[in-house]
PDB file of C-alpha atoms and ligand atoms in Angstrom:
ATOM      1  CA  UNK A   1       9.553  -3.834  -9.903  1.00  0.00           C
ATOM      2  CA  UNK A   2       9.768   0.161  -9.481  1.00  0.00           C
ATOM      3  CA  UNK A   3      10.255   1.880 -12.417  1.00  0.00           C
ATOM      4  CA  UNK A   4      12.518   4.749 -12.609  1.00  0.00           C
ATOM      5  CA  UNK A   5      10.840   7.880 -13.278  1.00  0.00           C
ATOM      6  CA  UNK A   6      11.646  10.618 -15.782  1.00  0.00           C
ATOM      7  CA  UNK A   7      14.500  13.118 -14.434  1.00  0.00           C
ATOM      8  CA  UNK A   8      15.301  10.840 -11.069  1.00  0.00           C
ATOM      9  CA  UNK A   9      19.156  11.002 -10.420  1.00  0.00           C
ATOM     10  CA  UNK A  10      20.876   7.926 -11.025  1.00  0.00           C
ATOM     11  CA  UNK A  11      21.132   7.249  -6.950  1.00  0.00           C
ATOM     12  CA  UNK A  12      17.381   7.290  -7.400  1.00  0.00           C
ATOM     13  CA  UNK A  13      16.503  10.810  -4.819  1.00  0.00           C
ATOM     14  CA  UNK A  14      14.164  12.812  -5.686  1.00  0.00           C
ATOM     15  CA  UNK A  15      13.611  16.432  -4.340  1.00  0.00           C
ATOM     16  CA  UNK A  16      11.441  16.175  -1.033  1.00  0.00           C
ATOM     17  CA  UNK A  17       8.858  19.195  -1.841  1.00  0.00           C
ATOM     18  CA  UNK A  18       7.711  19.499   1.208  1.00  0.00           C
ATOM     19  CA  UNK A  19       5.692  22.497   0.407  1.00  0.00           C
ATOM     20  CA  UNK A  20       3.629  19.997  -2.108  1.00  0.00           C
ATOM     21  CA  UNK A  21       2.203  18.202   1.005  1.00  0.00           C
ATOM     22  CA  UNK A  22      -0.928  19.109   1.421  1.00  0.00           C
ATOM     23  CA  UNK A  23      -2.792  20.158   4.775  1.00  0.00           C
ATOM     24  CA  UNK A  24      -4.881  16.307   5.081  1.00  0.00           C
ATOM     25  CA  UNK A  25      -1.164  14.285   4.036  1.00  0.00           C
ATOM     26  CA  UNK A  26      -0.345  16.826   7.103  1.00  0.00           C
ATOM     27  CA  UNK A  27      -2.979  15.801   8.891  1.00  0.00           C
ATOM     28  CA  UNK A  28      -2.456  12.161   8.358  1.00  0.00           C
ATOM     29  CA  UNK A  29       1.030  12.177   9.973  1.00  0.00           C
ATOM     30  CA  UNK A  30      -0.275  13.724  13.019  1.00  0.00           C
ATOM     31  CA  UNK A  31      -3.112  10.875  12.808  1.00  0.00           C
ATOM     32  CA  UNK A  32      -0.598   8.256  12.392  1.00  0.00           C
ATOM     33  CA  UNK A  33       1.573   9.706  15.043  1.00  0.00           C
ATOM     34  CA  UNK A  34      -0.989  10.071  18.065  1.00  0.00           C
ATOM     35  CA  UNK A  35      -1.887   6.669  17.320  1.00  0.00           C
ATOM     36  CA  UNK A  36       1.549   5.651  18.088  1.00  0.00           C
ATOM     37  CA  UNK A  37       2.283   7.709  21.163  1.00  0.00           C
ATOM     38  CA  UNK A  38      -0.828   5.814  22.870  1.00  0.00           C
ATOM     39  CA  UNK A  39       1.188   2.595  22.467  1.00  0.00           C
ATOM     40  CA  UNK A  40       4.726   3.440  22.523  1.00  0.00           C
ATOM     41  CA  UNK A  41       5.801   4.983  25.960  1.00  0.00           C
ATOM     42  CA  UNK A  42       6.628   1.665  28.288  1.00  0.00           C
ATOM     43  CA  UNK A  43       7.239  -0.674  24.965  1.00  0.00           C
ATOM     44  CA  UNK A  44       9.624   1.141  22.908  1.00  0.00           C
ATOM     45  CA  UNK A  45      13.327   0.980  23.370  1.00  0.00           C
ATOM     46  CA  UNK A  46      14.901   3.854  25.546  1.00  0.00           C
ATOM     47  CA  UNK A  47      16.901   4.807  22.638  1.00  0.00           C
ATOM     48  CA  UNK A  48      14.328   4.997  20.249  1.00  0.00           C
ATOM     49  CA  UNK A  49      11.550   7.424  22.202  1.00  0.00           C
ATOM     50  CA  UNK A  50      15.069   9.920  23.280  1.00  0.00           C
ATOM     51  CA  UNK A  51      15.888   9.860  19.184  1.00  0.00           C
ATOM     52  CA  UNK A  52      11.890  11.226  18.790  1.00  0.00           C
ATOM     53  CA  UNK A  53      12.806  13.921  20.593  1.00  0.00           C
ATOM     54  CA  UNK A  54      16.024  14.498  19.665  1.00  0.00           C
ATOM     55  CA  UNK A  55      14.825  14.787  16.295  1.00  0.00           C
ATOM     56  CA  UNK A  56      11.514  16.770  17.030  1.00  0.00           C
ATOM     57  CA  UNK A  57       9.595  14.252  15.151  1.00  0.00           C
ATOM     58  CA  UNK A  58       6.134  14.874  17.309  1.00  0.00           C
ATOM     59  CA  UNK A  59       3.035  15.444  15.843  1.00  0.00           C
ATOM     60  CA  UNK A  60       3.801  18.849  13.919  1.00  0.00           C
ATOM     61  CA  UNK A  61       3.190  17.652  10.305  1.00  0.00           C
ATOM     62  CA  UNK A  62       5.181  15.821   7.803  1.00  0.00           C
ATOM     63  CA  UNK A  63       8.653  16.573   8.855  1.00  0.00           C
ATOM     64  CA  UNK A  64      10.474  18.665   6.291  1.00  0.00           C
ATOM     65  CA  UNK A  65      14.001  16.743   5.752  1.00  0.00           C
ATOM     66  CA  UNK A  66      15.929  19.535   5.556  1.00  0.00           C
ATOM     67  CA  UNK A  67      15.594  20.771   8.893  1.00  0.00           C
ATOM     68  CA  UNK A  68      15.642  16.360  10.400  1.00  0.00           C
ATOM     69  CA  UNK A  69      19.202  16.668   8.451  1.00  0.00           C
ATOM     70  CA  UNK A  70      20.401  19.381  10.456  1.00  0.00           C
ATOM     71  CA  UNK A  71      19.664  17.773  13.520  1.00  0.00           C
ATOM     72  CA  UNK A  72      20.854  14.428  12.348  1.00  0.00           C
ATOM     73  CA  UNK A  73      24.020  15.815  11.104  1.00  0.00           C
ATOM     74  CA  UNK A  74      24.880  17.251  14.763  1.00  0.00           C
ATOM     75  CA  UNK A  75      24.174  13.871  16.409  1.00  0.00           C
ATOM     76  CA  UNK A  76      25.245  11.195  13.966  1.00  0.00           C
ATOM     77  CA  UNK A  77      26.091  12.051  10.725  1.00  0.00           C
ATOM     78  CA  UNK A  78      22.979  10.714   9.155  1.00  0.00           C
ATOM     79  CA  UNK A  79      20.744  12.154   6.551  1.00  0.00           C
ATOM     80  CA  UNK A  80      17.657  10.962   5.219  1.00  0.00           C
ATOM     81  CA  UNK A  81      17.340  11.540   1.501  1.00  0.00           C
ATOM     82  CA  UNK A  82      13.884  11.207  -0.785  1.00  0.00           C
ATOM     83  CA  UNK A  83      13.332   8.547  -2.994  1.00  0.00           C
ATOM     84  CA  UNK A  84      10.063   7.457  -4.995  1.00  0.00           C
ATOM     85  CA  UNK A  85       9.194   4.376  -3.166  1.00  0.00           C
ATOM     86  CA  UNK A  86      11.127   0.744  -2.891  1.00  0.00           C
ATOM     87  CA  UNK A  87      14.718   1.169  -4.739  1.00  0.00           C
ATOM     88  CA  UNK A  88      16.866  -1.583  -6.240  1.00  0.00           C
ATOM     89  CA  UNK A  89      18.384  -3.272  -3.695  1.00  0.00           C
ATOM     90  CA  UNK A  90      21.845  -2.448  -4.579  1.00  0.00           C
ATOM     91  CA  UNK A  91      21.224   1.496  -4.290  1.00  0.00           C
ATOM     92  CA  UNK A  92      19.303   0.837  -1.434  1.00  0.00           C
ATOM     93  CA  UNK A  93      23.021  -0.710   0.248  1.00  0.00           C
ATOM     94  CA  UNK A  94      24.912   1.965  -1.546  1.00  0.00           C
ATOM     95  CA  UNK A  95      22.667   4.964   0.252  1.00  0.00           C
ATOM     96  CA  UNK A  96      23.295   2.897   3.959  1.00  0.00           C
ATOM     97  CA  UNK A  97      27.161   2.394   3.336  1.00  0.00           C
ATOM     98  CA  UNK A  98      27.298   6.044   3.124  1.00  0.00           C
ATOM     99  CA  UNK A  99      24.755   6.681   6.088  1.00  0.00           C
ATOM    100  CA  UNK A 100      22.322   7.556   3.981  1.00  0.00           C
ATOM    101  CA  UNK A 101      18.767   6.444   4.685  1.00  0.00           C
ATOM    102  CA  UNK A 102      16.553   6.410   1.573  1.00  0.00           C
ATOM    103  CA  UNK A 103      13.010   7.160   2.991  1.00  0.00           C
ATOM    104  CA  UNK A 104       9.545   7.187   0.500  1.00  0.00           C
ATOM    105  CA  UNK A 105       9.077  10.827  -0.075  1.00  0.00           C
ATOM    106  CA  UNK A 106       4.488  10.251  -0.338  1.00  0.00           C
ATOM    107  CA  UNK A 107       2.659   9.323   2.295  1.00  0.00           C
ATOM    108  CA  UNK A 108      -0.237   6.625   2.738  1.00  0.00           C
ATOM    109  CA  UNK A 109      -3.824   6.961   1.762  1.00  0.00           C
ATOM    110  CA  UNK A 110      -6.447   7.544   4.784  1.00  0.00           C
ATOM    111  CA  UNK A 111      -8.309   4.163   4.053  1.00  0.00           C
ATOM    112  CA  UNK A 112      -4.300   2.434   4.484  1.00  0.00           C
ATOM    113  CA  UNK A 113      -3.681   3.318   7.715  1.00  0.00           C
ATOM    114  CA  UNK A 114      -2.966   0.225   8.888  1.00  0.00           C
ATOM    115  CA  UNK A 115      -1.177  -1.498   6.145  1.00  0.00           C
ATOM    116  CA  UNK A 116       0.962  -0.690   3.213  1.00  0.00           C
ATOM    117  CA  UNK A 117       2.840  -2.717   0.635  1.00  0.00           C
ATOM    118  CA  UNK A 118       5.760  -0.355   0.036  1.00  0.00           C
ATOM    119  CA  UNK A 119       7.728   2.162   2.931  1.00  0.00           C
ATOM    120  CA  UNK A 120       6.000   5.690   3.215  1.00  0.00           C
ATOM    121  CA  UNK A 121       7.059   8.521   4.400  1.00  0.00           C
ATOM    122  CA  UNK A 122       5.100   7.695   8.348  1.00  0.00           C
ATOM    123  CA  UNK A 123       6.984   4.190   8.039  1.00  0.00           C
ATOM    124  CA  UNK A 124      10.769   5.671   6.830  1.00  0.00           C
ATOM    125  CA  UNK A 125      10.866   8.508   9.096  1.00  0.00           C
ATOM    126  CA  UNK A 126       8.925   8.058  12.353  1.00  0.00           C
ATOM    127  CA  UNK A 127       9.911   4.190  12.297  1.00  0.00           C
ATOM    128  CA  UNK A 128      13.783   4.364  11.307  1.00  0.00           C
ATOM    129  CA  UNK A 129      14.912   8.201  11.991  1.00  0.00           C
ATOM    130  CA  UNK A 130      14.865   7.829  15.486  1.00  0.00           C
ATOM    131  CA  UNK A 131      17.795   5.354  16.098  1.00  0.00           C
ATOM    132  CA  UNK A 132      19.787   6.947  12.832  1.00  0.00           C
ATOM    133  CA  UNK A 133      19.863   9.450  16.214  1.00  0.00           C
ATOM    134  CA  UNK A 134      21.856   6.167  18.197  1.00  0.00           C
ATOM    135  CA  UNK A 135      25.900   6.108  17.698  1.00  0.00           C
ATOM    136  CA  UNK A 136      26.026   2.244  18.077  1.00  0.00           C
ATOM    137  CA  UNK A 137      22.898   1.609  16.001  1.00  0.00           C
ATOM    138  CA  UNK A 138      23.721   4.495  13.176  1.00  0.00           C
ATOM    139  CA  UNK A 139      27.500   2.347  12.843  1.00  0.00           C
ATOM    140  CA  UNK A 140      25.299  -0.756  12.664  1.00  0.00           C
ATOM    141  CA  UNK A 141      23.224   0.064   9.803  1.00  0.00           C
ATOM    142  CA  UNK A 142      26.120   1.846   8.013  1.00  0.00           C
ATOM    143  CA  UNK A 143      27.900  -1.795   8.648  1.00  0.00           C
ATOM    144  CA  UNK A 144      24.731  -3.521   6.726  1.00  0.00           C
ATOM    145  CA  UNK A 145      25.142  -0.927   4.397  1.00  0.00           C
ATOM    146  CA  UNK A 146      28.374  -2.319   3.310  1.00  0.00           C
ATOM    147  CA  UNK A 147      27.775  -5.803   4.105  1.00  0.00           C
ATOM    148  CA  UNK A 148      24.852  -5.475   1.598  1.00  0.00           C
ATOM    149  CA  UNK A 149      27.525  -4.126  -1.136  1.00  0.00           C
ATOM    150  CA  UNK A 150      29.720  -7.456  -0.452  1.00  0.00           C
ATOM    151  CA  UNK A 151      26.440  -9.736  -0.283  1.00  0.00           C
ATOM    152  CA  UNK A 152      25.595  -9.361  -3.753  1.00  0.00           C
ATOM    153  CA  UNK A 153      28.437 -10.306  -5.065  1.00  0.00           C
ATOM    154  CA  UNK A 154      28.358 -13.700  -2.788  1.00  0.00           C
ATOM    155  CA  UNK A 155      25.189 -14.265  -3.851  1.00  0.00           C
ATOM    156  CA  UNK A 156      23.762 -13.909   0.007  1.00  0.00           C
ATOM    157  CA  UNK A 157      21.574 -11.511  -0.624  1.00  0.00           C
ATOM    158  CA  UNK A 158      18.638 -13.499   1.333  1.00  0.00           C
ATOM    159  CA  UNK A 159      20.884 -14.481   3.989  1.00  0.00           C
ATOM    160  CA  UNK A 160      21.583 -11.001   4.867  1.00  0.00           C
ATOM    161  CA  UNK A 161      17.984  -9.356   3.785  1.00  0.00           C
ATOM    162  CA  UNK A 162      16.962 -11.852   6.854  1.00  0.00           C
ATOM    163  CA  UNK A 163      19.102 -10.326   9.163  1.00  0.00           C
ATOM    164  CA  UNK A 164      17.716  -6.826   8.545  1.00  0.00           C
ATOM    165  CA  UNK A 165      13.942  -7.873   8.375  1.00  0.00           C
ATOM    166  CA  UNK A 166      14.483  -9.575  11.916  1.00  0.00           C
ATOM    167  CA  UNK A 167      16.642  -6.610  13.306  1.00  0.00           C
ATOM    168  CA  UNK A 168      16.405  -3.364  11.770  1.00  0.00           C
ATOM    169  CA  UNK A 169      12.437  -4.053  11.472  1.00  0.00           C
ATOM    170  CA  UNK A 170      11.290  -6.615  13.532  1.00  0.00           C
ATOM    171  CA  UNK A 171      13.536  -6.865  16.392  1.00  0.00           C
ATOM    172  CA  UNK A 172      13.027  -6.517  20.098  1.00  0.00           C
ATOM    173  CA  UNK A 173      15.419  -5.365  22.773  1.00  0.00           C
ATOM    174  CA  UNK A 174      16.131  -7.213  26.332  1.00  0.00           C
ATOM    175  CA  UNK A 175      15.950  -4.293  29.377  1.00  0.00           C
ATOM    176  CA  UNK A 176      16.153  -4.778  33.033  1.00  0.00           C
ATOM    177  CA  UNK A 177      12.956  -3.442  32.819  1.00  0.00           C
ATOM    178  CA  UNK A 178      11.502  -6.681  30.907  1.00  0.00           C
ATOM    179  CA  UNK A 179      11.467  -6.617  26.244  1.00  0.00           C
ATOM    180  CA  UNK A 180      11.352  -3.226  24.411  1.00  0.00           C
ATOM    181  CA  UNK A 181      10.506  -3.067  20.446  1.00  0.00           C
ATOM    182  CA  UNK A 182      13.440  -1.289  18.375  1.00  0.00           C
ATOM    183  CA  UNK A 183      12.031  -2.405  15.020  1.00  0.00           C
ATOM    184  CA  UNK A 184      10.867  -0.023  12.353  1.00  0.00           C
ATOM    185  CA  UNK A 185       7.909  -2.556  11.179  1.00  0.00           C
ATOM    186  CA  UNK A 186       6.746  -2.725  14.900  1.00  0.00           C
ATOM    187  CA  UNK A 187       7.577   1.253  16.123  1.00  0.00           C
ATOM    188  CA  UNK A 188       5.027   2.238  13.302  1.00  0.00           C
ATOM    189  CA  UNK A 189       2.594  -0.140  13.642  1.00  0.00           C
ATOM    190  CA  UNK A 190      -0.338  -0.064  16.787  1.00  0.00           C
ATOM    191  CA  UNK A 191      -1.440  -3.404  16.776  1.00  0.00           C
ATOM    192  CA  UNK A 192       2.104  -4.867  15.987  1.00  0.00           C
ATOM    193  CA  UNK A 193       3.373  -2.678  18.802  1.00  0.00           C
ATOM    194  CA  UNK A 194       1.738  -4.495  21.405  1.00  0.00           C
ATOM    195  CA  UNK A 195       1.240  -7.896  19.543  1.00  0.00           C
ATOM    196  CA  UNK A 196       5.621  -8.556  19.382  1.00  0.00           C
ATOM    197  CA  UNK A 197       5.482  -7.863  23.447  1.00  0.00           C
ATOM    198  CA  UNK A 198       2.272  -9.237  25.022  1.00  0.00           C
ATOM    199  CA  UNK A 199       1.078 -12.000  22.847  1.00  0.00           C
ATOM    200  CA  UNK A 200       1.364 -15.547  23.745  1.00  0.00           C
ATOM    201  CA  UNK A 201       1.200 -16.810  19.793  1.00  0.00           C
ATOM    202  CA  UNK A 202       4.722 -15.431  18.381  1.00  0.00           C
ATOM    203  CA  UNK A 203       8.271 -17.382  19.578  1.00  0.00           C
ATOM    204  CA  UNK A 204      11.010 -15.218  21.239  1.00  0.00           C
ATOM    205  CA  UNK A 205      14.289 -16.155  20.683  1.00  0.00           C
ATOM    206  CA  UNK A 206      17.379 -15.059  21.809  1.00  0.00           C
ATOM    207  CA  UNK A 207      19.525 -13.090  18.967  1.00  0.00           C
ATOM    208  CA  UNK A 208      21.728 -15.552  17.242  1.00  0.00           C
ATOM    209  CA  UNK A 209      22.672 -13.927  13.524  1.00  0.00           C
ATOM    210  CA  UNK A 210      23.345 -17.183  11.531  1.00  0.00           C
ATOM    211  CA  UNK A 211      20.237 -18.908  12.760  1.00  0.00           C
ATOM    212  CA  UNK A 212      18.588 -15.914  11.893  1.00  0.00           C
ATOM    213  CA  UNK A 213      20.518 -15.639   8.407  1.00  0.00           C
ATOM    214  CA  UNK A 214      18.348 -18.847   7.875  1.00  0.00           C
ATOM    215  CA  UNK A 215      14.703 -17.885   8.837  1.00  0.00           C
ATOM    216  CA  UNK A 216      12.062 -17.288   6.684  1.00  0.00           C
ATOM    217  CA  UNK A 217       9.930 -14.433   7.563  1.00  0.00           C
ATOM    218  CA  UNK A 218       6.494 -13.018   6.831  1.00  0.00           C
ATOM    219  CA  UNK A 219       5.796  -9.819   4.731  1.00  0.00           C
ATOM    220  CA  UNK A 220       1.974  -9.994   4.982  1.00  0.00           C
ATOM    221  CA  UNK A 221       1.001 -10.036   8.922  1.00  0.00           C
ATOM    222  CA  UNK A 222       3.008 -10.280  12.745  1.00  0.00           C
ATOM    223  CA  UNK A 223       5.729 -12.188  12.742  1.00  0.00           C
ATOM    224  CA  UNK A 224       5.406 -15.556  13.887  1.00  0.00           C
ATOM    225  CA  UNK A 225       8.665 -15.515  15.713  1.00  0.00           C
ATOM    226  CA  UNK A 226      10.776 -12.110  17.118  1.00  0.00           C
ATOM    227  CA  UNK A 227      14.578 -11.983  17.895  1.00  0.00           C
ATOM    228  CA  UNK A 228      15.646 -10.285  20.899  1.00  0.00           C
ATOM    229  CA  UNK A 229      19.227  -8.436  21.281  1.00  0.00           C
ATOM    230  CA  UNK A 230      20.996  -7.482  24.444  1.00  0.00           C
ATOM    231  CA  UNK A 231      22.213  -4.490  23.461  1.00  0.00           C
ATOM    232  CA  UNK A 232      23.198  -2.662  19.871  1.00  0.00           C
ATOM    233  CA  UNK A 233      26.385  -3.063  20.789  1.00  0.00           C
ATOM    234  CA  UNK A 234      25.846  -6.589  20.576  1.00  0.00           C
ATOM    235  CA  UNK A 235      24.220  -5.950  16.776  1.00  0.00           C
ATOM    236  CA  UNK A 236      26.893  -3.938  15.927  1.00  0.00           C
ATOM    237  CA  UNK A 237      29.692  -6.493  17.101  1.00  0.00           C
ATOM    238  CA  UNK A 238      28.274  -9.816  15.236  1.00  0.00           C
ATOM    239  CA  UNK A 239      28.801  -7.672  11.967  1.00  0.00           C
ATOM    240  CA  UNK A 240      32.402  -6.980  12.897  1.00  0.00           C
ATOM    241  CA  UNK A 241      33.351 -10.568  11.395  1.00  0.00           C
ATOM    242  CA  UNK A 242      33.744 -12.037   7.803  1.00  0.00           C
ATOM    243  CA  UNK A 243      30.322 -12.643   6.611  1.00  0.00           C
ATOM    244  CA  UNK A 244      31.902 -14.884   3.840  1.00  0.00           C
ATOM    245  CA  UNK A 245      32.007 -18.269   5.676  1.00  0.00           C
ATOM    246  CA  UNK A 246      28.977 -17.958   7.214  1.00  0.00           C
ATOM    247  CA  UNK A 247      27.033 -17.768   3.833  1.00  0.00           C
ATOM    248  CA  UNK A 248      29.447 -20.551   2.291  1.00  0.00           C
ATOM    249  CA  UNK A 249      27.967 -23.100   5.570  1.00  0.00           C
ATOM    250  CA  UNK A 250      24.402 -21.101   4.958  1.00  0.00           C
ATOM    251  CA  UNK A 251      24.759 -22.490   1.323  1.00  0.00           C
ATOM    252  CA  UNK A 252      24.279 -26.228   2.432  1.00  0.00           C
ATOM    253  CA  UNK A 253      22.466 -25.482   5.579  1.00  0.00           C
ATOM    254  CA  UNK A 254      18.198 -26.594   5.182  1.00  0.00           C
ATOM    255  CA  UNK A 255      16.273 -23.103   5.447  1.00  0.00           C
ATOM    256  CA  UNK A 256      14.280 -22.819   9.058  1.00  0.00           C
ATOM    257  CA  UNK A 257      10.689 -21.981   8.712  1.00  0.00           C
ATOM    258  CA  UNK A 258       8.660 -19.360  10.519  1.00  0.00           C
ATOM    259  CA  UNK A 259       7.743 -20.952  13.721  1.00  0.00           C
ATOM    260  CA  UNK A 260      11.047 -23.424  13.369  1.00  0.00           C
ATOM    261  CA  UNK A 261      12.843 -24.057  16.910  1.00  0.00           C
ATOM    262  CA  UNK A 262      15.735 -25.748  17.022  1.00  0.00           C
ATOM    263  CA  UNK A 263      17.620 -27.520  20.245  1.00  0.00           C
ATOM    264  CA  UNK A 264      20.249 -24.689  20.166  1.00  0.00           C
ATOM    265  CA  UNK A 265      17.515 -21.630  20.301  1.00  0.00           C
ATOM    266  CA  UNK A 266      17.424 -19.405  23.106  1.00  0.00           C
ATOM    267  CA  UNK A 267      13.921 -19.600  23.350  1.00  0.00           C
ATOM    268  CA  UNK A 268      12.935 -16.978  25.980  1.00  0.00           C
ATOM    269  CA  UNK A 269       9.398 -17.722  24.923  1.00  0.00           C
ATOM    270  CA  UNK A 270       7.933 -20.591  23.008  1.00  0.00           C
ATOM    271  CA  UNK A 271       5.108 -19.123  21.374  1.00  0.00           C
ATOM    272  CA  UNK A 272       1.552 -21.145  21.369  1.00  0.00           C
ATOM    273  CA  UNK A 273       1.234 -19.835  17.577  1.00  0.00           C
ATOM    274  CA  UNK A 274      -2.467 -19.697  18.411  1.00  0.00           C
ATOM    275  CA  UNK A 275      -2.652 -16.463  15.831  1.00  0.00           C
ATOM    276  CA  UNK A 276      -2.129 -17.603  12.455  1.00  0.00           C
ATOM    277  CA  UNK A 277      -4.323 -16.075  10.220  1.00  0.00           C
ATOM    278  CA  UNK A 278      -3.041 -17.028   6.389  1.00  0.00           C
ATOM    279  CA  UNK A 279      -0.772 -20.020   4.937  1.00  0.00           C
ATOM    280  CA  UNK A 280       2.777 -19.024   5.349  1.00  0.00           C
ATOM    281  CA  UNK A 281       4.198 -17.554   2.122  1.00  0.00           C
ATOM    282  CA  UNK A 282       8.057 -18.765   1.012  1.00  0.00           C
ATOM    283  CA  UNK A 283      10.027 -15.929   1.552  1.00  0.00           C
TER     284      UNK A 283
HETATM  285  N1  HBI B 301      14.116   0.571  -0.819  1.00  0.00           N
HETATM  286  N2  HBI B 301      13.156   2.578  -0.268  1.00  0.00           N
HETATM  287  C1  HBI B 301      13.565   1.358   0.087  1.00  0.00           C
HETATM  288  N3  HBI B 301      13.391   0.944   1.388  1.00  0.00           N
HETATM  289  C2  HBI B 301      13.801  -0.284   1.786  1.00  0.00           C
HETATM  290  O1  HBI B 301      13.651  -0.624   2.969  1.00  0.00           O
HETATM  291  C3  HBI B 301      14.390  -1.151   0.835  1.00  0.00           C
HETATM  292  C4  HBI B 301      14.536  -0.673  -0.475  1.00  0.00           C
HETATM  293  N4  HBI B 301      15.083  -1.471  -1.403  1.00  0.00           N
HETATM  294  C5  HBI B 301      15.585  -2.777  -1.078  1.00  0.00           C
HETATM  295  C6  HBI B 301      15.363  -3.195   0.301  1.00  0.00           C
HETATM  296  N5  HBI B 301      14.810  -2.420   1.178  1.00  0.00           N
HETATM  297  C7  HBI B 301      15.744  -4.584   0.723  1.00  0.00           C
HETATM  298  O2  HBI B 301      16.234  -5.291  -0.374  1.00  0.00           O
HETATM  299  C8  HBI B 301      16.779  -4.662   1.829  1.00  0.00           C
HETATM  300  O3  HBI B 301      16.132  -4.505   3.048  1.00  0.00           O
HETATM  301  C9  HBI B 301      17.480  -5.979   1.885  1.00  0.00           C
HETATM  302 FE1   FE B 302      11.582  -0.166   6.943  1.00  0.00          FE
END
């Protein structure tokens, strides 16, 4: 569990400092950045590469929040605010509902570039700012936000923590130009980047949010099956409705495992799950 350090505020921000960064953090996001623009252009959503420039997030250092909030403000309404690392889950809802995004203020050692256990700065900002930049997906998130709020108190926190992990960070995007990525986990990761499009091992399956209220996912390597959306207007619109009877059936419903396909799936690909690298962990 994160501990709450001496002097945070009781919404768990923190003071960015940007002038603490030093030049090789600097450095680092440039690093992590380049690495990203060789994969990116041709896989990414639309929507996500215009919010990169939008926001001005190319490679000139750690972004300094102050002048992303300016630009965020003008477009959406967003902000991004500081916080020490992974927050409870309730202020993490509380921050969304009021289109807040909480985003880690440090940024990842040079021998993690590839993996990291909790959200840095590279994986917060380059990974979610760029849609807070979208209309539809900004009222989205803001709509989890809340939805998060109401969860807890129906006990569906899982249910719904599903829907984010398969959306907000995993999820893919149909385009008449063939599948884009949209997720934050993929966006900021090379090898996931091109693994959620062009492999043959994961499943991809058309977006259906109660199925997907009922998948287990993976925390510790590619997912082993990616849900695709038409449109954010579509992910906007399915959390328009009363979440409440959907967890009550949920409640009795068996769980669905990673690689799970049922006879109702709109499998646009049935993956040959030929990478699997580690026993699948219960989330
Ligand atoms: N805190 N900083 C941070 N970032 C997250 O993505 C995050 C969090 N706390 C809780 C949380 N995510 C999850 O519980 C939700 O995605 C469901
Ligand atoms: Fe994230």
């Amino acid at each position: 569990m994160t501990r709450r350090a001496a002097g945070d505020q009781s919404d768990w921000t923190v003071p960015q400092d940007w002038d603490a960064y030093t030049p090789d953090e600097h450095r680092l996001w440039d690093l992590l950045y380049a690495r990203q623009l060789e994969v990116l252009p041709g896989r990414a959503a639309d929507a996500f590469m215009r919010g990169l420039d939008r926001l001005r997030l190319h490679g000139a250092g750690i972004p300094d929040f102050q002048r992303l909030n300016a630009e965020l403000a003008a477009l959406t309404g967003w902000s991004i605010v500081a916080v020490p690392g992974l927050v409870p889950d309730e202020v993490f809802f509380e921050h969304l509902a009021n289109r807040r995004f909480p985003a880690g203020r440090f940024i990842r050692r040079p021998d993690q570039l590839d993996y990291i256990s909790e959200p840095d700065i590279f994986h917060d900002v380059f990974g979610h700012a760029p849609l807070l930049a979208d209309p539809v997906f900004g009222d989205y998130l803001q709509a989890y936000g809340a939805g998060g709020l109401r969860s807890m108190g129906l006990n569906a926190l899982d249910n719904l923590a599903r829907l984010y992990w398969y959306t907000v960070e995993f999820g893919l995007i149909a385009t008449p130009d063939g599948l884009r990525i949209y997720g934050a986990g993929i966006v900021s990761s090379p090898a996931e980047s091109v693994f959620a499009l062009e492999s043959a091992s994961p499943h991809r399956i058309g977006f259906d949010l109660e199925r997907i209220m009922r998948t287990a996912y993976r925390i510790d390597d590619f997912q082993q099956s990616y849900f695709v959306i038409e449109s954010f207007d579509q992910l906007f619109a399915a959390t328009a409705q009363d979440f409440a009877p959907i967890y009550q059936r949920l409640a009795s419903a068996a769980p669905l495992g990673v690689i799970d396909l049922l006879p109702g799936d709109d499998v646009r690909q049935r993956g040959d799950q030929s990478y699997v690298t580690r026993a699948v962990p219960a989330v």
